[in-house]
Amino acid sequence: MYGQQHSLFHTHHKTGECTDIYQAANDTGFTMFPNDMTSAQSEMYFKGKEEEFFPLPFLPSHTPQDTARDSLELREHNFFTGLLATVTTSQQRQEAEVPVWQVFPSTEPSSLLERWDVSSNAKEQDRVIKRGMRNYGHGRSVHLWEFVRDLLLNPAENCGVLKWEDRKEGVFRVVHSHTFAQLWGKRKSNSGMNYEKLSRALRHYYKSGILEHVGRRLTYKFGAKASGWQDSGFQ
DNA sequence: TCGATCTTTCCTGGTT
DNA sequence: TAACCAGGAAAGATCG
């Protein structure tokens, strides 16, 4: 049902080798989702020491065929960001300069992807991805204020936990403090996160000017050092 | 490896 | 009484 096969070739910028990326993806247990693949994405390289990555939309090939809810979310999310990696100095292929193509899941999988338990060797995939991405300054751990900003700018994933009080002034209110802390804890893989700790982290931003003190309960305001909250959002 | 920065954790005391 | 706020202190995590 997913990943109708198209021929889409990608030329390695060093070796010049052409690879059918859908085939490469399927070889590793994932199915490319063709609708959103663009030539721009296929040309997006990040150069690292040992691996080269570029982001791709993909879906796990073993998607569950179950609930309507999943189908709905699939349409909403459209695709997940994955990484197609060429491992040119891989231990697996030391004898050759031939790239080994592998598709890895995003290090920040969407909610749907998390439920799908994408791979049995996800730990190893994550390790390689993180190592590769560090080289590009891409995929660094998100800052709390950026997480807050993105929630506000993306109501579809906000779940109603945050709400703009004064969009123009950057004033927002925490509607569901417990859920808000849970979301942050989930993002940081920290099950011990609660609103007490989260709010302390937010208060640290007063000093740096990322947030400003408002004086109302559960209400915060973006400061001069915060950027991007003026954007219209992702929709 | 190290220092800077950010985040977490714990805490006391105050307010709503 | 519970939930929240303010901020000090220190430790842990991350990054360049």
PDB file of C-alpha atoms (C1' of nucleotides) in Angstrom:
ATOM      1  CA  MET A   1       0.000   0.000   0.000  1.00  0.00           C
ATOM      2  CA  TYR A   2       2.844   2.341   0.789  1.00  0.00           C
ATOM      3  CA  GLY A   3       5.893   3.020  -1.250  1.00  0.00           C
ATOM      4  CA  GLN A   4       4.716   2.487  -4.755  1.00  0.00           C
ATOM      5  CA  GLN A   5       7.922   1.863  -6.612  1.00  0.00           C
ATOM      6  CA  HIS A   6       9.307   4.565  -8.843  1.00  0.00           C
ATOM      7  CA  SER A   7      12.704   4.729 -10.352  1.00  0.00           C
ATOM      8  CA  LEU A   8      14.607   7.482  -8.705  1.00  0.00           C
ATOM      9  CA  PHE A   9      18.335   7.520  -9.016  1.00  0.00           C
ATOM     10  CA  HIS A  10      20.795   9.287  -6.913  1.00  0.00           C
ATOM     11  CA  THR A  11      24.328  10.072  -8.054  1.00  0.00           C
ATOM     12  CA  HIS A  12      27.019   9.890  -5.456  1.00  0.00           C
ATOM     13  CA  HIS A  13      28.944  13.140  -5.514  1.00  0.00           C
ATOM     14  CA  LYS A  14      32.323  11.444  -5.049  1.00  0.00           C
ATOM     15  CA  THR A  15      32.117   8.188  -6.912  1.00  0.00           C
ATOM     16  CA  GLY A  16      29.539   9.167  -9.472  1.00  0.00           C
ATOM     17  CA  GLU A  17      27.790   5.903  -8.844  1.00  0.00           C
ATOM     18  CA  CYS A  18      24.095   5.877  -9.581  1.00  0.00           C
ATOM     19  CA  THR A  19      21.865   4.127  -7.107  1.00  0.00           C
ATOM     20  CA  ASP A  20      18.185   3.456  -7.157  1.00  0.00           C
ATOM     21  CA  ILE A  21      17.300   4.899  -3.793  1.00  0.00           C
ATOM     22  CA  TYR A  22      14.006   3.063  -3.539  1.00  0.00           C
ATOM     23  CA  GLN A  23      15.820  -0.187  -3.996  1.00  0.00           C
ATOM     24  CA  ALA A  24      18.426   0.881  -1.461  1.00  0.00           C
ATOM     25  CA  ALA A  25      15.724   1.735   0.990  1.00  0.00           C
ATOM     26  CA  ASN A  26      13.853  -1.509   0.509  1.00  0.00           C
ATOM     27  CA  ASP A  27      17.023  -3.501   0.946  1.00  0.00           C
ATOM     28  CA  THR A  28      17.229  -2.194   4.470  1.00  0.00           C
ATOM     29  CA  GLY A  29      13.676  -2.834   5.532  1.00  0.00           C
ATOM     30  CA  PHE A  30      12.149   0.503   4.778  1.00  0.00           C
ATOM     31  CA  THR A  31       9.902   1.601   1.998  1.00  0.00           C
ATOM     32  CA  MET A  32      10.344   4.936   0.383  1.00  0.00           C
ATOM     33  CA  PHE A  33       7.280   7.088   0.207  1.00  0.00           C
ATOM     34  CA  PRO A  34       7.520   8.506  -3.276  1.00  0.00           C
ATOM     35  CA  ASN A  35       5.070  11.374  -3.270  1.00  0.00           C
ATOM     36  CA  ASP A  36       7.270  13.852  -1.512  1.00  0.00           C
ATOM     37  CA  MET A  37      10.617  12.951  -2.892  1.00  0.00           C
ATOM     38  CA  THR A  38      12.115  15.884  -4.682  1.00  0.00           C
ATOM     39  CA  SER A  39      15.262  16.312  -6.635  1.00  0.00           C
ATOM     40  CA  ALA A  40      16.294  18.974  -4.148  1.00  0.00           C
ATOM     41  CA  GLN A  41      16.185  16.470  -1.347  1.00  0.00           C
ATOM     42  CA  SER A  42      18.092  13.926  -3.339  1.00  0.00           C
ATOM     43  CA  GLU A  43      20.872  16.440  -3.824  1.00  0.00           C
ATOM     44  CA  MET A  44      21.106  17.415  -0.194  1.00  0.00           C
ATOM     45  CA  TYR A  45      24.413  16.164   1.071  1.00  0.00           C
ATOM     46  CA  PHE A  46      26.101  16.373   4.378  1.00  0.00           C
ATOM     47  CA  LYS A  47      29.735  15.521   4.401  1.00  0.00           C
ATOM     48  CA  GLY A  48      31.194  13.675   7.337  1.00  0.00           C
ATOM     49  CA  LYS A  49      34.295  11.761   8.147  1.00  0.00           C
ATOM     50  CA  GLU A  50      33.042   8.326   7.346  1.00  0.00           C
ATOM     51  CA  GLU A  51      29.449   8.606   6.349  1.00  0.00           C
ATOM     52  CA  GLU A  52      27.491  10.820   4.093  1.00  0.00           C
ATOM     53  CA  PHE A  53      23.843  11.350   4.728  1.00  0.00           C
ATOM     54  CA  PHE A  54      20.977  13.029   3.110  1.00  0.00           C
ATOM     55  CA  PRO A  55      17.436  13.157   4.374  1.00  0.00           C
ATOM     56  CA  LEU A  56      14.721  11.193   2.665  1.00  0.00           C
ATOM     57  CA  PRO A  57      11.088  10.599   3.252  1.00  0.00           C
ATOM     58  CA  PHE A  58      10.435   6.986   4.088  1.00  0.00           C
ATOM     59  CA  LEU A  59       8.066   4.638   5.776  1.00  0.00           C
ATOM     60  CA  PRO A  60       8.828   1.388   7.493  1.00  0.00           C
ATOM     61  CA  SER A  61       7.976  -1.442   5.142  1.00  0.00           C
ATOM     62  CA  HIS A  62       6.320  -3.382   7.941  1.00  0.00           C
ATOM     63  CA  THR A  63       3.658  -0.831   8.705  1.00  0.00           C
ATOM     64  CA  PRO A  64       0.720  -2.202  10.612  1.00  0.00           C
ATOM     65  CA  GLN A  65      -2.424  -2.666   8.625  1.00  0.00           C
ATOM     66  CA  ASP A  66      -4.613  -2.005  11.596  1.00  0.00           C
ATOM     67  CA  THR A  67      -6.311   1.086  12.851  1.00  0.00           C
ATOM     68  CA  ALA A  68      -8.020   3.899  11.088  1.00  0.00           C
ATOM     69  CA  ARG A  69      -6.264   6.184  13.532  1.00  0.00           C
ATOM     70  CA  ASP A  70      -2.899   5.208  12.129  1.00  0.00           C
ATOM     71  CA  SER A  71      -4.114   5.800   8.616  1.00  0.00           C
ATOM     72  CA  LEU A  72      -5.363   9.207   9.579  1.00  0.00           C
ATOM     73  CA  GLU A  73      -2.092  10.140  11.177  1.00  0.00           C
ATOM     74  CA  LEU A  74      -0.251   8.822   8.179  1.00  0.00           C
ATOM     75  CA  ARG A  75      -2.090  11.246   5.966  1.00  0.00           C
ATOM     76  CA  GLU A  76      -1.453  14.058   8.368  1.00  0.00           C
ATOM     77  CA  HIS A  77       2.238  13.429   8.655  1.00  0.00           C
ATOM     78  CA  ASN A  78       2.643  12.570   4.995  1.00  0.00           C
ATOM     79  CA  PHE A  79       6.121  11.191   5.450  1.00  0.00           C
ATOM     80  CA  PHE A  80       8.872  10.749   7.933  1.00  0.00           C
ATOM     81  CA  THR A  81      12.336  12.046   7.561  1.00  0.00           C
ATOM     82  CA  GLY A  82      14.865   9.342   7.248  1.00  0.00           C
ATOM     83  CA  LEU A  83      18.459   9.303   6.282  1.00  0.00           C
ATOM     84  CA  LEU A  84      20.034   7.541   3.397  1.00  0.00           C
ATOM     85  CA  ALA A  85      23.650   7.003   4.195  1.00  0.00           C
ATOM     86  CA  THR A  86      26.570   6.053   2.056  1.00  0.00           C
ATOM     87  CA  VAL A  87      29.169   4.364   4.153  1.00  0.00           C
ATOM     88  CA  THR A  88      32.276   4.520   2.038  1.00  0.00           C
ATOM     89  CA  THR A  89      34.732   3.473   4.711  1.00  0.00           C
ATOM     90  CA  SER A  90      32.502   1.005   6.418  1.00  0.00           C
ATOM     91  CA  GLN A  91      34.072  -1.934   8.189  1.00  0.00           C
ATOM     92  CA  GLN A  92      31.636  -4.085   6.290  1.00  0.00           C
ATOM     93  CA  ARG A  93      33.163  -3.135   2.977  1.00  0.00           C
ATOM     94  CA  GLN A  94      36.758  -2.316   3.725  1.00  0.00           C
ATOM     95  CA  GLU A  95      37.993  -3.931   0.581  1.00  0.00           C
ATOM     96  CA  ALA A  96      36.211  -1.532  -1.697  1.00  0.00           C
ATOM     97  CA  GLU A  97      35.416   2.107  -2.142  1.00  0.00           C
ATOM     98  CA  VAL A  98      31.956   1.118  -3.247  1.00  0.00           C
ATOM     99  CA  PRO A  99      29.399   2.907  -1.158  1.00  0.00           C
ATOM    100  CA  VAL A 100      27.150   0.827   0.993  1.00  0.00           C
ATOM    101  CA  TRP A 101      23.697   2.264   0.997  1.00  0.00           C
ATOM    102  CA  GLN A 102      21.618   2.120   4.078  1.00  0.00           C
ATOM    103  CA  VAL A 103      18.467   3.831   5.224  1.00  0.00           C
ATOM    104  CA  PHE A 104      18.181   4.830   8.838  1.00  0.00           C
ATOM    105  CA  PRO A 105      15.189   6.145  10.701  1.00  0.00           C
ATOM    106  CA  SER A 106      15.202   9.670  11.959  1.00  0.00           C
ATOM    107  CA  THR A 107      16.666  10.221  15.396  1.00  0.00           C
ATOM    108  CA  GLU A 108      13.520  12.136  16.179  1.00  0.00           C
ATOM    109  CA  PRO A 109      10.836   9.839  14.900  1.00  0.00           C
ATOM    110  CA  SER A 110       7.306  10.973  14.612  1.00  0.00           C
ATOM    111  CA  SER A 111       4.719   9.609  16.967  1.00  0.00           C
ATOM    112  CA  LEU A 112       3.553   7.146  14.375  1.00  0.00           C
ATOM    113  CA  LEU A 113       7.025   5.912  13.707  1.00  0.00           C
ATOM    114  CA  GLU A 114       7.664   5.373  17.391  1.00  0.00           C
ATOM    115  CA  ARG A 115       4.638   3.140  17.630  1.00  0.00           C
ATOM    116  CA  TRP A 116       5.872   1.055  14.766  1.00  0.00           C
ATOM    117  CA  ASP A 117       9.005  -0.170  16.463  1.00  0.00           C
ATOM    118  CA  VAL A 118      10.915   0.332  13.276  1.00  0.00           C
ATOM    119  CA  SER A 119      13.901  -1.864  13.568  1.00  0.00           C
ATOM    120  CA  SER A 120      15.479  -4.570  15.590  1.00  0.00           C
ATOM    121  CA  ASN A 121      18.875  -2.923  15.385  1.00  0.00           C
ATOM    122  CA  ALA A 122      17.653   0.617  15.925  1.00  0.00           C
ATOM    123  CA  LYS A 123      20.292   1.266  18.547  1.00  0.00           C
ATOM    124  CA  GLU A 124      23.065   0.678  16.106  1.00  0.00           C
ATOM    125  CA  GLN A 125      21.310   2.774  13.494  1.00  0.00           C
ATOM    126  CA  ASP A 126      20.897   5.613  15.926  1.00  0.00           C
ATOM    127  CA  ARG A 127      24.511   5.419  16.907  1.00  0.00           C
ATOM    128  CA  VAL A 128      25.637   5.777  13.308  1.00  0.00           C
ATOM    129  CA  ILE A 129      23.150   8.521  12.574  1.00  0.00           C
ATOM    130  CA  LYS A 130      24.076  10.575  15.584  1.00  0.00           C
ATOM    131  CA  ARG A 131      27.747  10.224  14.836  1.00  0.00           C
ATOM    132  CA  GLY A 132      27.173  11.296  11.283  1.00  0.00           C
ATOM    133  CA  MET A 133      24.847  14.133  12.082  1.00  0.00           C
ATOM    134  CA  ARG A 134      27.123  15.636  14.689  1.00  0.00           C
ATOM    135  CA  ASN A 135      29.527  16.380  11.892  1.00  0.00           C
ATOM    136  CA  TYR A 136      27.026  18.605  10.212  1.00  0.00           C
ATOM    137  CA  GLY A 137      25.663  20.432  13.182  1.00  0.00           C
ATOM    138  CA  HIS A 138      22.410  18.856  12.144  1.00  0.00           C
ATOM    139  CA  GLY A 139      20.058  17.142  14.542  1.00  0.00           C
ATOM    140  CA  ARG A 140      21.607  18.548  17.696  1.00  0.00           C
ATOM    141  CA  SER A 141      19.613  18.206  20.849  1.00  0.00           C
ATOM    142  CA  VAL A 142      16.828  20.722  20.796  1.00  0.00           C
ATOM    143  CA  HIS A 143      16.737  23.484  23.367  1.00  0.00           C
ATOM    144  CA  LEU A 144      13.745  23.723  25.619  1.00  0.00           C
ATOM    145  CA  TRP A 145      12.706  27.138  24.366  1.00  0.00           C
ATOM    146  CA  GLU A 146      12.878  25.877  20.773  1.00  0.00           C
ATOM    147  CA  PHE A 147      10.715  22.939  21.744  1.00  0.00           C
ATOM    148  CA  VAL A 148       8.209  25.372  23.256  1.00  0.00           C
ATOM    149  CA  ARG A 149       8.314  27.623  20.223  1.00  0.00           C
ATOM    150  CA  ASP A 150       7.800  24.739  17.827  1.00  0.00           C
ATOM    151  CA  LEU A 151       4.864  23.449  19.822  1.00  0.00           C
ATOM    152  CA  LEU A 152       3.242  26.856  19.618  1.00  0.00           C
ATOM    153  CA  LEU A 153       3.916  27.115  15.905  1.00  0.00           C
ATOM    154  CA  ASN A 154       2.636  23.641  15.207  1.00  0.00           C
ATOM    155  CA  PRO A 155      -0.836  23.330  16.706  1.00  0.00           C
ATOM    156  CA  ALA A 156      -1.318  19.876  15.178  1.00  0.00           C
ATOM    157  CA  GLU A 157       1.264  18.462  17.571  1.00  0.00           C
ATOM    158  CA  ASN A 158       0.584  20.868  20.404  1.00  0.00           C
ATOM    159  CA  CYS A 159      -2.295  18.777  21.803  1.00  0.00           C
ATOM    160  CA  GLY A 160      -3.582  21.982  23.337  1.00  0.00           C
ATOM    161  CA  VAL A 161      -0.929  22.104  26.038  1.00  0.00           C
ATOM    162  CA  LEU A 162       0.269  25.562  25.047  1.00  0.00           C
ATOM    163  CA  LYS A 163      -1.769  28.495  23.867  1.00  0.00           C
ATOM    164  CA  TRP A 164      -0.898  31.943  22.597  1.00  0.00           C
ATOM    165  CA  GLU A 165      -2.133  34.672  24.909  1.00  0.00           C
ATOM    166  CA  ASP A 166      -0.760  37.487  22.809  1.00  0.00           C
ATOM    167  CA  ARG A 167       0.648  36.183  19.568  1.00  0.00           C
ATOM    168  CA  LYS A 168       2.078  39.553  18.583  1.00  0.00           C
ATOM    169  CA  GLU A 169       3.916  40.025  21.864  1.00  0.00           C
ATOM    170  CA  GLY A 170       5.037  36.442  22.147  1.00  0.00           C
ATOM    171  CA  VAL A 171       3.047  35.766  25.278  1.00  0.00           C
ATOM    172  CA  PHE A 172       1.868  32.222  25.755  1.00  0.00           C
ATOM    173  CA  ARG A 173       0.226  30.181  28.452  1.00  0.00           C
ATOM    174  CA  VAL A 174       0.703  26.620  29.616  1.00  0.00           C
ATOM    175  CA  VAL A 175      -2.747  25.079  29.525  1.00  0.00           C
ATOM    176  CA  HIS A 176      -1.922  21.552  30.652  1.00  0.00           C
ATOM    177  CA  SER A 177       1.234  21.709  32.721  1.00  0.00           C
ATOM    178  CA  HIS A 178       1.423  17.992  33.412  1.00  0.00           C
ATOM    179  CA  THR A 179       1.040  17.045  29.752  1.00  0.00           C
ATOM    180  CA  PHE A 180       3.488  19.745  28.766  1.00  0.00           C
ATOM    181  CA  ALA A 181       6.101  18.268  31.069  1.00  0.00           C
ATOM    182  CA  GLN A 182       5.344  14.803  29.767  1.00  0.00           C
ATOM    183  CA  LEU A 183       5.906  15.943  26.201  1.00  0.00           C
ATOM    184  CA  TRP A 184       9.231  17.467  27.127  1.00  0.00           C
ATOM    185  CA  GLY A 185      10.187  14.387  29.098  1.00  0.00           C
ATOM    186  CA  LYS A 186       9.303  12.225  26.149  1.00  0.00           C
ATOM    187  CA  ARG A 187      11.403  14.384  23.886  1.00  0.00           C
ATOM    188  CA  LYS A 188      14.369  14.045  26.215  1.00  0.00           C
ATOM    189  CA  SER A 189      13.662  10.412  27.083  1.00  0.00           C
ATOM    190  CA  ASN A 190      13.317  11.431  30.683  1.00  0.00           C
ATOM    191  CA  SER A 191      10.377   9.789  32.393  1.00  0.00           C
ATOM    192  CA  GLY A 192      11.140  11.717  35.578  1.00  0.00           C
ATOM    193  CA  MET A 193      10.331  15.078  34.060  1.00  0.00           C
ATOM    194  CA  ASN A 194       7.582  17.098  35.706  1.00  0.00           C
ATOM    195  CA  TYR A 195       6.329  20.655  35.559  1.00  0.00           C
ATOM    196  CA  GLU A 196       8.357  21.681  38.607  1.00  0.00           C
ATOM    197  CA  LYS A 197      11.590  20.829  36.832  1.00  0.00           C
ATOM    198  CA  LEU A 198      10.420  22.081  33.483  1.00  0.00           C
ATOM    199  CA  SER A 199       9.353  25.434  34.890  1.00  0.00           C
ATOM    200  CA  ARG A 200      12.717  25.783  36.636  1.00  0.00           C
ATOM    201  CA  ALA A 201      14.426  25.285  33.295  1.00  0.00           C
ATOM    202  CA  LEU A 202      12.138  27.923  31.780  1.00  0.00           C
ATOM    203  CA  ARG A 203      12.948  30.372  34.572  1.00  0.00           C
ATOM    204  CA  HIS A 204      16.625  30.030  33.771  1.00  0.00           C
ATOM    205  CA  TYR A 205      15.788  31.703  30.459  1.00  0.00           C
ATOM    206  CA  TYR A 206      14.816  34.924  32.218  1.00  0.00           C
ATOM    207  CA  LYS A 207      18.443  35.696  32.894  1.00  0.00           C
ATOM    208  CA  SER A 208      19.534  35.078  29.318  1.00  0.00           C
ATOM    209  CA  GLY A 209      16.680  37.062  27.777  1.00  0.00           C
ATOM    210  CA  ILE A 210      15.171  34.140  25.933  1.00  0.00           C
ATOM    211  CA  LEU A 211      12.061  34.440  28.074  1.00  0.00           C
ATOM    212  CA  GLU A 212      10.700  37.414  29.958  1.00  0.00           C
ATOM    213  CA  HIS A 213       8.910  37.419  33.246  1.00  0.00           C
ATOM    214  CA  VAL A 214       5.182  38.062  32.857  1.00  0.00           C
ATOM    215  CA  GLY A 215       3.944  37.720  36.428  1.00  0.00           C
ATOM    216  CA  ARG A 216       0.919  35.610  35.688  1.00  0.00           C
ATOM    217  CA  ARG A 217       0.636  31.985  36.603  1.00  0.00           C
ATOM    218  CA  LEU A 218       1.630  29.559  33.848  1.00  0.00           C
ATOM    219  CA  THR A 219       2.303  32.435  31.502  1.00  0.00           C
ATOM    220  CA  TYR A 220       5.577  33.191  29.763  1.00  0.00           C
ATOM    221  CA  LYS A 221       6.785  35.578  27.114  1.00  0.00           C
ATOM    222  CA  PHE A 222       9.466  35.171  24.497  1.00  0.00           C
ATOM    223  CA  GLY A 223      12.312  37.598  25.011  1.00  0.00           C
ATOM    224  CA  ALA A 224      14.651  39.423  22.682  1.00  0.00           C
ATOM    225  CA  LYS A 225      17.032  36.484  22.491  1.00  0.00           C
ATOM    226  CA  ALA A 226      14.359  34.070  21.302  1.00  0.00           C
ATOM    227  CA  SER A 227      13.981  33.800  17.568  1.00  0.00           C
ATOM    228  CA  GLY A 228      11.540  32.236  15.178  1.00  0.00           C
ATOM    229  CA  TRP A 229       8.395  32.553  17.262  1.00  0.00           C
ATOM    230  CA  GLN A 230       7.147  35.354  15.023  1.00  0.00           C
ATOM    231  CA  ASP A 231       6.928  32.921  12.132  1.00  0.00           C
ATOM    232  CA  SER A 232       3.502  32.064  10.889  1.00  0.00           C
ATOM    233  CA  GLY A 233       4.016  28.417  11.633  1.00  0.00           C
ATOM    234  CA  PHE A 234       4.463  25.202   9.792  1.00  0.00           C
ATOM    235  CA  GLN A 235       1.038  24.896   8.376  1.00  0.00           C
TER     236      GLN A 235
ATOM    237  C1'  DT B   1      40.317  16.737  27.344  1.00  0.00           C
ATOM    238  C1'  DC B   2      38.329  20.858  28.768  1.00  0.00           C
ATOM    239  C1'  DG B   3      35.529  24.790  29.394  1.00  0.00           C
ATOM    240  C1'  DA B   4      31.126  26.924  28.300  1.00  0.00           C
ATOM    241  C1'  DT B   5      26.476  26.399  28.118  1.00  0.00           C
ATOM    242  C1'  DC B   6      22.231  24.210  28.895  1.00  0.00           C
ATOM    243  C1'  DT B   7      19.326  21.195  31.566  1.00  0.00           C
ATOM    244  C1'  DT B   8      18.054  18.569  35.525  1.00  0.00           C
ATOM    245  C1'  DT B   9      17.462  17.877  40.275  1.00  0.00           C
ATOM    246  C1'  DC B  10      16.750  19.333  44.821  1.00  0.00           C
ATOM    247  C1'  DC B  11      15.768  22.699  47.852  1.00  0.00           C
ATOM    248  C1'  DT B  12      13.551  26.659  50.769  1.00  0.00           C
ATOM    249  C1'  DG B  13      10.260  29.908  51.076  1.00  0.00           C
ATOM    250  C1'  DG B  14       6.484  32.513  49.243  1.00  0.00           C
ATOM    251  C1'  DT B  15       1.923  33.142  46.608  1.00  0.00           C
ATOM    252  C1'  DT B  16      -2.546  31.917  44.552  1.00  0.00           C
TER     253       DT B  16
ATOM    254  C1'  DT C   1      -3.936  21.790  50.682  1.00  0.00           C
ATOM    255  C1'  DA C   2      -2.402  21.627  46.060  1.00  0.00           C
ATOM    256  C1'  DA C   3      -0.375  23.859  42.470  1.00  0.00           C
ATOM    257  C1'  DC C   4       2.538  27.188  41.123  1.00  0.00           C
ATOM    258  C1'  DC C   5       6.424  30.706  41.350  1.00  0.00           C
ATOM    259  C1'  DA C   6      11.224  32.484  42.388  1.00  0.00           C
ATOM    260  C1'  DG C   7      15.676  31.555  42.557  1.00  0.00           C
ATOM    261  C1'  DG C   8      20.141  29.345  44.774  1.00  0.00           C
ATOM    262  C1'  DA C   9      23.127  25.506  44.379  1.00  0.00           C
ATOM    263  C1'  DA C  10      25.157  21.736  42.352  1.00  0.00           C
ATOM    264  C1'  DA C  11      25.482  17.955  39.294  1.00  0.00           C
ATOM    265  C1'  DG C  12      24.857  15.977  34.736  1.00  0.00           C
ATOM    266  C1'  DA C  13      24.687  16.327  29.678  1.00  0.00           C
ATOM    267  C1'  DT C  14      26.053  18.254  25.492  1.00  0.00           C
ATOM    268  C1'  DC C  15      28.834  20.635  22.333  1.00  0.00           C
ATOM    269  C1'  DG C  16      32.704  22.953  20.040  1.00  0.00           C
TER     270       DG C  16
END
